[in-house]
Amino acid sequence: MNKSAYAAAGVDIEAGDRAVELMKASVARTHRPEVLGGLGGFAGFFDASALKGYAHPVLATSTDGVGTKVAIAQALDRHDTIGSDLVGMLVDDLVVTGAEPLFVTDYIACGKVVPERIAAIVSGIADACVAAGCSLVGGETAEHPGLLGPDEYDVAGATTGVVERDGILGAHRVEVGDAVVAMASSGLHSNGYSLVRRVLLEQAGWSLDRHVDELGRTLGEELLEPTKVYALDVLALIREVQCHALSHITGGGLANNLARVIPGGMQARLSRSSWTPPAIFTLVQETGGISGADLEATLNMGVGMVVVLPQEQADAALRVLAGRGVAGWVLGEIVTADGPGSALLT
């Protein structure tokens, strides 16, 4: 099929080429010294000799997307923040194992390539990669006319990192008596948007430009708030205090995600009185008539990341976090319990 026929079918190769040109500068500023080459090849290169300083390097990988939060970006026609949501979902799933994120690749599927829009998405991805200390080494932009509308798109990606084998964190390190320390989220992050959109936009009929007094800004501004990227903060915490396990609080809520790093015979006992969830969570619950248990099983409730560590290390951890501008508090402790590992809000 020749170029003009392909364009008639809805795929604009020239627009794709323009998008690549527009994103080159954004991608280049993420590059660590280990990155070889630039955009345009069939694969990205990362110099693995950089791992020779490890005694027993183990590669870690994670893949994810942003979910229906992209619908908010599309409705507001603002696309430079959704990349932070993508990278946050990727690198912060990785870093909880103790791994340092090395590089990211992305995938953007759209109904029509609008070069400026694609460049804005990639610029946001690049900003977040810089914030996470990793490189954007490549990706793919795919035009799917007939499958997606001209203004519709979805984003996904993958990341790879490295950790010393004896430095891997997780349930195998957790002990009875450990403290559980929370790190504040920047809002909803990138999970639960199907529920939030149904409650506030469909059922309540609110518009995204509606100013909400409880939020101190418009609903759209609140819903598009970028996901906090914790990677460098977590790596600093791991270097400076003894960490046993970490949990990235994403889809499924606080207790369900934390339970993934609690061993059998133990429970993370968490105190609801230790923090006040931001207004957006109360707003969704009251507007939708949703039970507290249902809400907590869906949204992060203002907790974006959790670290489990020895009780005597809790104050030091809070000092490290405060020094990096991350709000933190003691959320609970690890206790003995029957059955599989679990977490309980009390």
CSV table of C-alpha atoms in Angstrom, one decimal:
chain,number,residue,atom,x,y,z
A,1,MET,CA,0.0,0.0,0.0
A,2,ASN,CA,1.5,3.3,-1.0
A,3,LYS,CA,1.8,6.4,1.3
A,4,SER,CA,-1.2,8.3,-0.1
A,5,ALA,CA,-3.5,5.2,0.1
A,6,TYR,CA,-2.3,4.7,3.7
A,7,ALA,CA,-3.1,8.3,4.5
A,8,ALA,CA,-6.5,7.9,3.0
A,9,ALA,CA,-7.1,5.0,5.3
A,10,GLY,CA,-6.4,7.4,8.2
A,11,VAL,CA,-2.7,6.8,9.0
A,12,ASP,CA,-0.5,9.9,8.6
A,13,ILE,CA,3.1,8.8,8.5
A,14,GLU,CA,4.3,12.4,8.0
A,15,ALA,CA,2.5,13.5,11.2
A,16,GLY,CA,4.2,10.7,13.0
A,17,ASP,CA,7.6,11.9,11.7
A,18,ARG,CA,6.8,15.4,12.9
A,19,ALA,CA,5.9,14.1,16.3
A,20,VAL,CA,9.2,12.3,16.6
A,21,GLU,CA,11.1,15.5,15.7
A,22,LEU,CA,9.1,17.5,18.3
A,23,MET,CA,9.8,15.0,21.1
A,24,LYS,CA,13.5,14.5,20.5
A,25,ALA,CA,14.6,17.3,22.9
A,26,SER,CA,12.4,16.0,25.7
A,27,VAL,CA,13.8,12.5,25.3
A,28,ALA,CA,17.4,13.6,25.1
A,29,ARG,CA,17.3,15.4,28.5
A,30,THR,CA,16.4,12.2,30.3
A,31,HIS,CA,19.5,10.3,29.1
A,32,ARG,CA,21.9,9.0,31.6
A,33,PRO,CA,25.5,8.4,30.5
A,34,GLU,CA,24.7,4.7,29.9
A,35,VAL,CA,22.2,5.4,27.1
A,36,LEU,CA,23.7,4.8,23.6
A,37,GLY,CA,22.2,6.5,20.5
A,38,GLY,CA,19.0,8.5,20.1
A,39,LEU,CA,15.5,8.2,18.8
A,40,GLY,CA,14.7,6.6,15.4
A,41,GLY,CA,16.2,3.1,15.7
A,42,PHE,CA,14.5,-0.2,16.1
A,43,ALA,CA,15.5,-0.5,19.8
A,44,GLY,CA,16.9,1.6,22.6
A,45,PHE,CA,20.4,0.8,24.0
A,46,PHE,CA,21.6,0.9,27.6
A,47,ASP,CA,25.2,0.1,28.4
A,48,ALA,CA,25.1,-2.9,30.7
A,49,SER,CA,28.7,-2.5,31.6
A,50,ALA,CA,27.4,0.1,34.1
A,51,LEU,CA,26.2,-2.9,36.2
A,52,LYS,CA,29.8,-4.2,36.7
A,53,GLY,CA,29.9,-2.4,40.1
A,54,TYR,CA,27.3,-4.7,41.4
A,55,ALA,CA,28.3,-7.9,43.2
A,56,HIS,CA,25.2,-9.8,42.1
A,57,PRO,CA,22.9,-7.6,40.0
A,58,VAL,CA,19.3,-8.6,39.5
A,59,LEU,CA,17.2,-7.0,36.9
A,60,ALA,CA,13.7,-5.9,37.8
A,61,THR,CA,10.9,-4.9,35.4
A,62,SER,CA,7.4,-3.5,35.6
A,63,THR,CA,4.8,-2.5,33.1
A,64,ASP,CA,1.6,-0.5,33.5
A,65,GLY,CA,-0.7,2.2,32.1
A,66,VAL,CA,-2.6,5.2,33.3
A,67,GLY,CA,-6.2,3.9,32.9
A,68,THR,CA,-9.2,6.1,32.5
A,69,LYS,CA,-7.5,9.2,33.9
A,70,VAL,CA,-6.6,9.8,30.2
A,71,ALA,CA,-10.2,10.7,29.7
A,72,ILE,CA,-9.8,13.7,32.0
A,73,ALA,CA,-6.7,14.9,30.1
A,74,GLN,CA,-8.6,14.5,26.8
A,75,ALA,CA,-11.6,16.4,28.1
A,76,LEU,CA,-9.5,19.3,29.3
A,77,ASP,CA,-7.2,19.1,26.2
A,78,ARG,CA,-4.2,19.1,28.5
A,79,HIS,CA,-1.6,16.4,27.9
A,80,ASP,CA,1.6,17.5,29.6
A,81,THR,CA,0.9,15.9,33.0
A,82,ILE,CA,-0.4,12.4,32.1
A,83,GLY,CA,3.2,11.3,31.6
A,84,SER,CA,3.9,11.8,35.2
A,85,ASP,CA,1.1,9.4,36.0
A,86,LEU,CA,2.5,6.8,33.6
A,87,VAL,CA,6.1,7.0,35.0
A,88,GLY,CA,4.9,7.1,38.6
A,89,MET,CA,2.9,3.8,38.1
A,90,LEU,CA,6.0,2.2,36.5
A,91,VAL,CA,9.0,3.2,38.5
A,92,ASP,CA,7.3,3.2,41.9
A,93,ASP,CA,6.1,-0.3,41.5
A,94,LEU,CA,9.8,-1.1,40.7
A,95,VAL,CA,11.5,0.8,43.4
A,96,VAL,CA,9.6,-0.9,46.3
A,97,THR,CA,11.7,-4.0,45.7
A,98,GLY,CA,14.9,-1.9,46.3
A,99,ALA,CA,15.7,-1.6,42.6
A,100,GLU,CA,17.0,1.5,41.0
A,101,PRO,CA,15.0,2.4,37.8
A,102,LEU,CA,17.3,2.6,34.8
A,103,PHE,CA,15.2,3.2,31.8
A,104,VAL,CA,11.6,3.5,30.5
A,105,THR,CA,9.9,2.8,27.2
A,106,ASP,CA,6.5,4.1,26.3
A,107,TYR,CA,3.6,3.2,24.0
A,108,ILE,CA,1.0,5.7,22.8
A,109,ALA,CA,-2.0,4.5,20.9
A,110,CYS,CA,-4.2,7.2,19.3
A,111,GLY,CA,-7.0,7.7,16.8
A,112,LYS,CA,-5.1,10.4,15.0
A,113,VAL,CA,-1.5,11.6,15.4
A,114,VAL,CA,-1.5,15.2,16.4
A,115,PRO,CA,2.3,16.0,16.6
A,116,GLU,CA,1.9,18.7,19.3
A,117,ARG,CA,-0.3,16.5,21.4
A,118,ILE,CA,2.1,13.5,21.2
A,119,ALA,CA,5.0,15.8,22.0
A,120,ALA,CA,3.2,17.1,25.1
A,121,ILE,CA,2.5,13.6,26.3
A,122,VAL,CA,6.2,12.6,25.8
A,123,SER,CA,7.3,15.9,27.5
A,124,GLY,CA,5.4,14.9,30.6
A,125,ILE,CA,6.9,11.4,30.5
A,126,ALA,CA,10.4,12.9,30.2
A,127,ASP,CA,9.8,15.3,33.1
A,128,ALA,CA,8.9,12.4,35.3
A,129,CYS,CA,11.8,10.3,34.1
A,130,VAL,CA,14.1,13.1,35.1
A,131,ALA,CA,12.4,13.3,38.5
A,132,ALA,CA,12.9,9.5,38.9
A,133,GLY,CA,16.5,9.5,37.7
A,134,CYS,CA,15.9,7.2,34.8
A,135,SER,CA,16.1,7.5,31.0
A,136,LEU,CA,13.5,7.4,28.4
A,137,VAL,CA,15.2,5.2,25.8
A,138,GLY,CA,12.4,4.7,23.2
A,139,GLY,CA,8.8,4.0,22.5
A,140,GLU,CA,6.1,3.7,20.0
A,141,THR,CA,3.3,5.9,18.7
A,142,ALA,CA,0.6,3.9,16.9
A,143,GLU,CA,-2.3,5.5,14.9
A,144,HIS,CA,-5.5,3.4,15.1
A,145,PRO,CA,-8.2,5.1,13.0
A,146,GLY,CA,-11.5,3.5,13.3
A,147,LEU,CA,-10.6,1.9,16.6
A,148,LEU,CA,-10.0,5.1,18.5
A,149,GLY,CA,-11.6,8.5,17.9
A,150,PRO,CA,-9.4,11.3,16.5
A,151,ASP,CA,-9.0,12.9,20.0
A,152,GLU,CA,-8.7,9.6,21.9
A,153,TYR,CA,-5.4,8.0,23.0
A,154,ASP,CA,-4.1,5.6,25.6
A,155,VAL,CA,-0.6,5.4,27.1
A,156,ALA,CA,1.3,2.5,28.6
A,157,GLY,CA,5.0,1.7,29.2
A,158,ALA,CA,7.6,-0.5,30.8
A,159,THR,CA,10.6,0.1,33.0
A,160,THR,CA,13.7,-1.9,33.9
A,161,GLY,CA,15.9,-1.5,37.0
A,162,VAL,CA,18.6,-3.2,39.0
A,163,VAL,CA,19.1,-4.3,42.6
A,164,GLU,CA,21.7,-6.3,44.4
A,165,ARG,CA,20.3,-9.7,45.1
A,166,ASP,CA,20.9,-9.5,48.8
A,167,GLY,CA,19.3,-6.0,48.8
A,168,ILE,CA,15.9,-7.1,47.5
A,169,LEU,CA,13.2,-5.9,49.9
A,170,GLY,CA,9.9,-7.6,50.7
A,171,ALA,CA,7.9,-9.8,53.0
A,172,HIS,CA,10.9,-12.0,53.8
A,173,ARG,CA,12.4,-9.1,55.8
A,174,VAL,CA,9.3,-8.0,57.8
A,175,GLU,CA,9.3,-8.7,61.5
A,176,VAL,CA,6.7,-8.4,64.3
A,177,GLY,CA,7.1,-5.1,66.0
A,178,ASP,CA,8.1,-3.2,62.8
A,179,ALA,CA,6.7,0.3,62.3
A,180,VAL,CA,4.6,1.1,59.3
A,181,VAL,CA,5.3,4.6,57.9
A,182,ALA,CA,3.1,6.3,55.3
A,183,MET,CA,4.0,8.8,52.6
A,184,ALA,CA,1.3,11.2,51.5
A,185,SER,CA,-0.1,11.0,48.0
A,186,SER,CA,-0.6,14.0,45.8
A,187,GLY,CA,-4.2,13.1,45.4
A,188,LEU,CA,-6.0,10.3,43.5
A,189,HIS,CA,-2.8,9.4,41.6
A,190,SER,CA,-3.9,7.1,38.7
A,191,ASN,CA,-6.3,4.7,40.2
A,192,GLY,CA,-10.1,4.5,40.8
A,193,TYR,CA,-11.0,7.0,38.0
A,194,SER,CA,-13.7,4.8,36.7
A,195,LEU,CA,-15.5,5.2,40.1
A,196,VAL,CA,-14.6,8.9,40.5
A,197,ARG,CA,-15.8,9.8,37.0
A,198,ARG,CA,-19.0,7.8,37.4
A,199,VAL,CA,-19.8,9.5,40.8
A,200,LEU,CA,-18.8,13.1,40.1
A,201,LEU,CA,-19.3,13.5,36.3
A,202,GLU,CA,-22.0,11.0,35.4
A,203,GLN,CA,-24.2,10.7,38.5
A,204,ALA,CA,-23.7,14.2,40.1
A,205,GLY,CA,-23.4,15.8,36.7
A,206,TRP,CA,-20.6,18.1,37.7
A,207,SER,CA,-18.5,19.7,35.0
A,208,LEU,CA,-14.7,19.7,35.0
A,209,ASP,CA,-14.6,23.5,35.1
A,210,ARG,CA,-16.8,23.6,38.3
A,211,HIS,CA,-15.0,25.3,41.2
A,212,VAL,CA,-15.3,23.2,44.3
A,213,ASP,CA,-14.8,25.0,47.5
A,214,GLU,CA,-13.7,22.0,49.4
A,215,LEU,CA,-10.9,21.4,46.9
A,216,GLY,CA,-10.0,25.1,46.5
A,217,ARG,CA,-9.8,24.7,42.8
A,218,THR,CA,-11.8,23.3,39.8
A,219,LEU,CA,-12.8,19.7,39.7
A,220,GLY,CA,-10.7,19.2,36.5
A,221,GLU,CA,-7.6,20.6,38.2
A,222,GLU,CA,-8.0,18.2,41.1
A,223,LEU,CA,-8.6,15.2,38.9
A,224,LEU,CA,-5.7,15.9,36.6
A,225,GLU,CA,-3.2,16.4,39.6
A,226,PRO,CA,-0.1,14.4,38.6
A,227,THR,CA,0.9,11.3,40.4
A,228,LYS,CA,3.7,11.8,42.9
A,229,VAL,CA,6.9,10.1,41.7
A,230,TYR,CA,8.6,8.7,44.8
A,231,ALA,CA,11.5,6.8,43.2
A,232,LEU,CA,14.4,9.1,44.3
A,233,ASP,CA,12.8,9.6,47.8
A,234,VAL,CA,12.5,5.9,48.3
A,235,LEU,CA,16.0,5.2,47.1
A,236,ALA,CA,17.3,7.9,49.5
A,237,LEU,CA,15.3,6.3,52.3
A,238,ILE,CA,16.8,2.8,51.5
A,239,ARG,CA,20.3,4.3,51.6
A,240,GLU,CA,19.9,6.1,54.9
A,241,VAL,CA,17.7,3.8,57.1
A,242,GLN,CA,17.1,0.1,57.4
A,243,CYS,CA,14.0,-0.7,55.3
A,244,HIS,CA,12.3,-4.1,55.3
A,245,ALA,CA,9.6,-3.7,52.7
A,246,LEU,CA,7.7,-1.1,50.8
A,247,SER,CA,4.3,-1.0,49.1
A,248,HIS,CA,3.1,1.3,46.3
A,249,ILE,CA,-0.5,2.1,47.1
A,250,THR,CA,-2.3,1.8,43.7
A,251,GLY,CA,-5.5,0.1,42.6
A,252,GLY,CA,-7.1,-1.9,45.4
A,253,GLY,CA,-6.4,0.6,48.1
A,254,LEU,CA,-4.1,0.8,51.1
A,255,ALA,CA,-4.8,-2.4,53.0
A,256,ASN,CA,-4.8,-4.7,49.9
A,257,ASN,CA,-1.6,-3.4,48.5
A,258,LEU,CA,0.2,-3.4,51.9
A,259,ALA,CA,-0.9,-7.0,52.5
A,260,ARG,CA,1.2,-8.0,49.5
A,261,VAL,CA,4.4,-7.5,51.5
A,262,ILE,CA,3.2,-8.9,54.8
A,263,PRO,CA,4.3,-12.5,55.5
A,264,GLY,CA,2.0,-15.2,56.8
A,265,GLY,CA,1.3,-15.1,60.6
A,266,MET,CA,1.6,-11.3,60.7
A,267,GLN,CA,-0.7,-8.3,60.2
A,268,ALA,CA,-0.1,-4.6,59.5
A,269,ARG,CA,-2.4,-2.9,62.1
A,270,LEU,CA,-3.1,0.6,60.8
A,271,SER,CA,-4.7,3.5,62.6
A,272,ARG,CA,-7.3,5.6,60.7
A,273,SER,CA,-6.8,8.3,63.3
A,274,SER,CA,-3.2,8.9,62.3
A,275,TRP,CA,-4.2,11.0,59.3
A,276,THR,CA,-7.0,12.8,57.6
A,277,PRO,CA,-7.6,11.9,53.9
A,278,PRO,CA,-7.6,14.9,51.5
A,279,ALA,CA,-11.0,16.4,50.6
A,280,ILE,CA,-11.4,14.7,47.3
A,281,PHE,CA,-11.8,11.3,49.0
A,282,THR,CA,-14.6,12.6,51.3
A,283,LEU,CA,-16.2,14.3,48.3
A,284,VAL,CA,-16.4,11.1,46.3
A,285,GLN,CA,-17.7,9.1,49.3
A,286,GLU,CA,-20.4,11.6,50.3
A,287,THR,CA,-21.5,12.5,46.7
A,288,GLY,CA,-21.7,8.8,45.7
A,289,GLY,CA,-23.1,7.5,48.9
A,290,ILE,CA,-20.2,5.0,49.0
A,291,SER,CA,-19.4,3.0,52.1
A,292,GLY,CA,-16.0,3.7,53.8
A,293,ALA,CA,-15.0,0.1,53.3
A,294,ASP,CA,-15.7,0.2,49.5
A,295,LEU,CA,-13.9,3.5,49.1
A,296,GLU,CA,-10.8,2.2,51.0
A,297,ALA,CA,-10.7,-0.9,48.8
A,298,THR,CA,-10.6,1.3,45.7
A,299,LEU,CA,-8.7,4.6,46.4
A,300,ASN,CA,-5.4,5.4,48.1
A,301,MET,CA,-7.1,7.7,50.7
A,302,GLY,CA,-4.1,10.0,50.7
A,303,VAL,CA,-1.4,7.4,51.2
A,304,GLY,CA,0.8,6.9,48.1
A,305,MET,CA,3.6,4.8,49.5
A,306,VAL,CA,4.3,2.8,52.7
A,307,VAL,CA,7.5,1.6,54.2
A,308,VAL,CA,7.9,-1.2,56.8
A,309,LEU,CA,11.0,-0.8,59.0
A,310,PRO,CA,12.3,-1.4,62.5
A,311,GLN,CA,10.5,0.6,65.1
A,312,GLU,CA,13.7,2.4,66.1
A,313,GLN,CA,14.2,3.6,62.6
A,314,ALA,CA,10.8,5.3,62.2
A,315,ASP,CA,11.9,8.7,63.4
A,316,ALA,CA,15.0,8.7,61.2
A,317,ALA,CA,12.8,7.7,58.3
A,318,LEU,CA,10.5,10.6,58.9
A,319,ARG,CA,13.4,13.0,59.1
A,320,VAL,CA,14.7,11.8,55.7
A,321,LEU,CA,11.3,12.2,54.1
A,322,ALA,CA,10.8,15.6,55.6
A,323,GLY,CA,14.2,16.7,54.3
A,324,ARG,CA,13.1,15.7,50.9
A,325,GLY,CA,9.7,17.5,51.1
A,326,VAL,CA,7.7,14.3,51.5
A,327,ALA,CA,5.0,14.4,54.2
A,328,GLY,CA,5.1,11.2,56.3
A,329,TRP,CA,3.7,9.8,59.5
A,330,VAL,CA,3.6,6.6,61.5
A,331,LEU,CA,0.6,4.7,60.2
A,332,GLY,CA,0.8,1.6,62.4
A,333,GLU,CA,2.8,-1.5,63.3
A,334,ILE,CA,3.3,-5.2,62.5
A,335,VAL,CA,1.6,-7.6,64.9
A,336,THR,CA,1.2,-11.4,65.1
A,337,ALA,CA,-1.9,-12.8,63.5
A,338,ASP,CA,-3.2,-16.1,62.2
A,339,GLY,CA,-3.4,-16.9,58.6
A,340,PRO,CA,-1.9,-15.3,55.5
A,341,GLY,CA,-0.3,-11.9,55.7
A,342,SER,CA,-2.8,-9.1,55.9
A,343,ALA,CA,-3.4,-5.4,56.7
A,344,LEU,CA,-6.2,-4.0,58.8
A,345,LEU,CA,-7.4,-0.4,59.2
A,346,THR,CA,-8.8,0.2,62.7
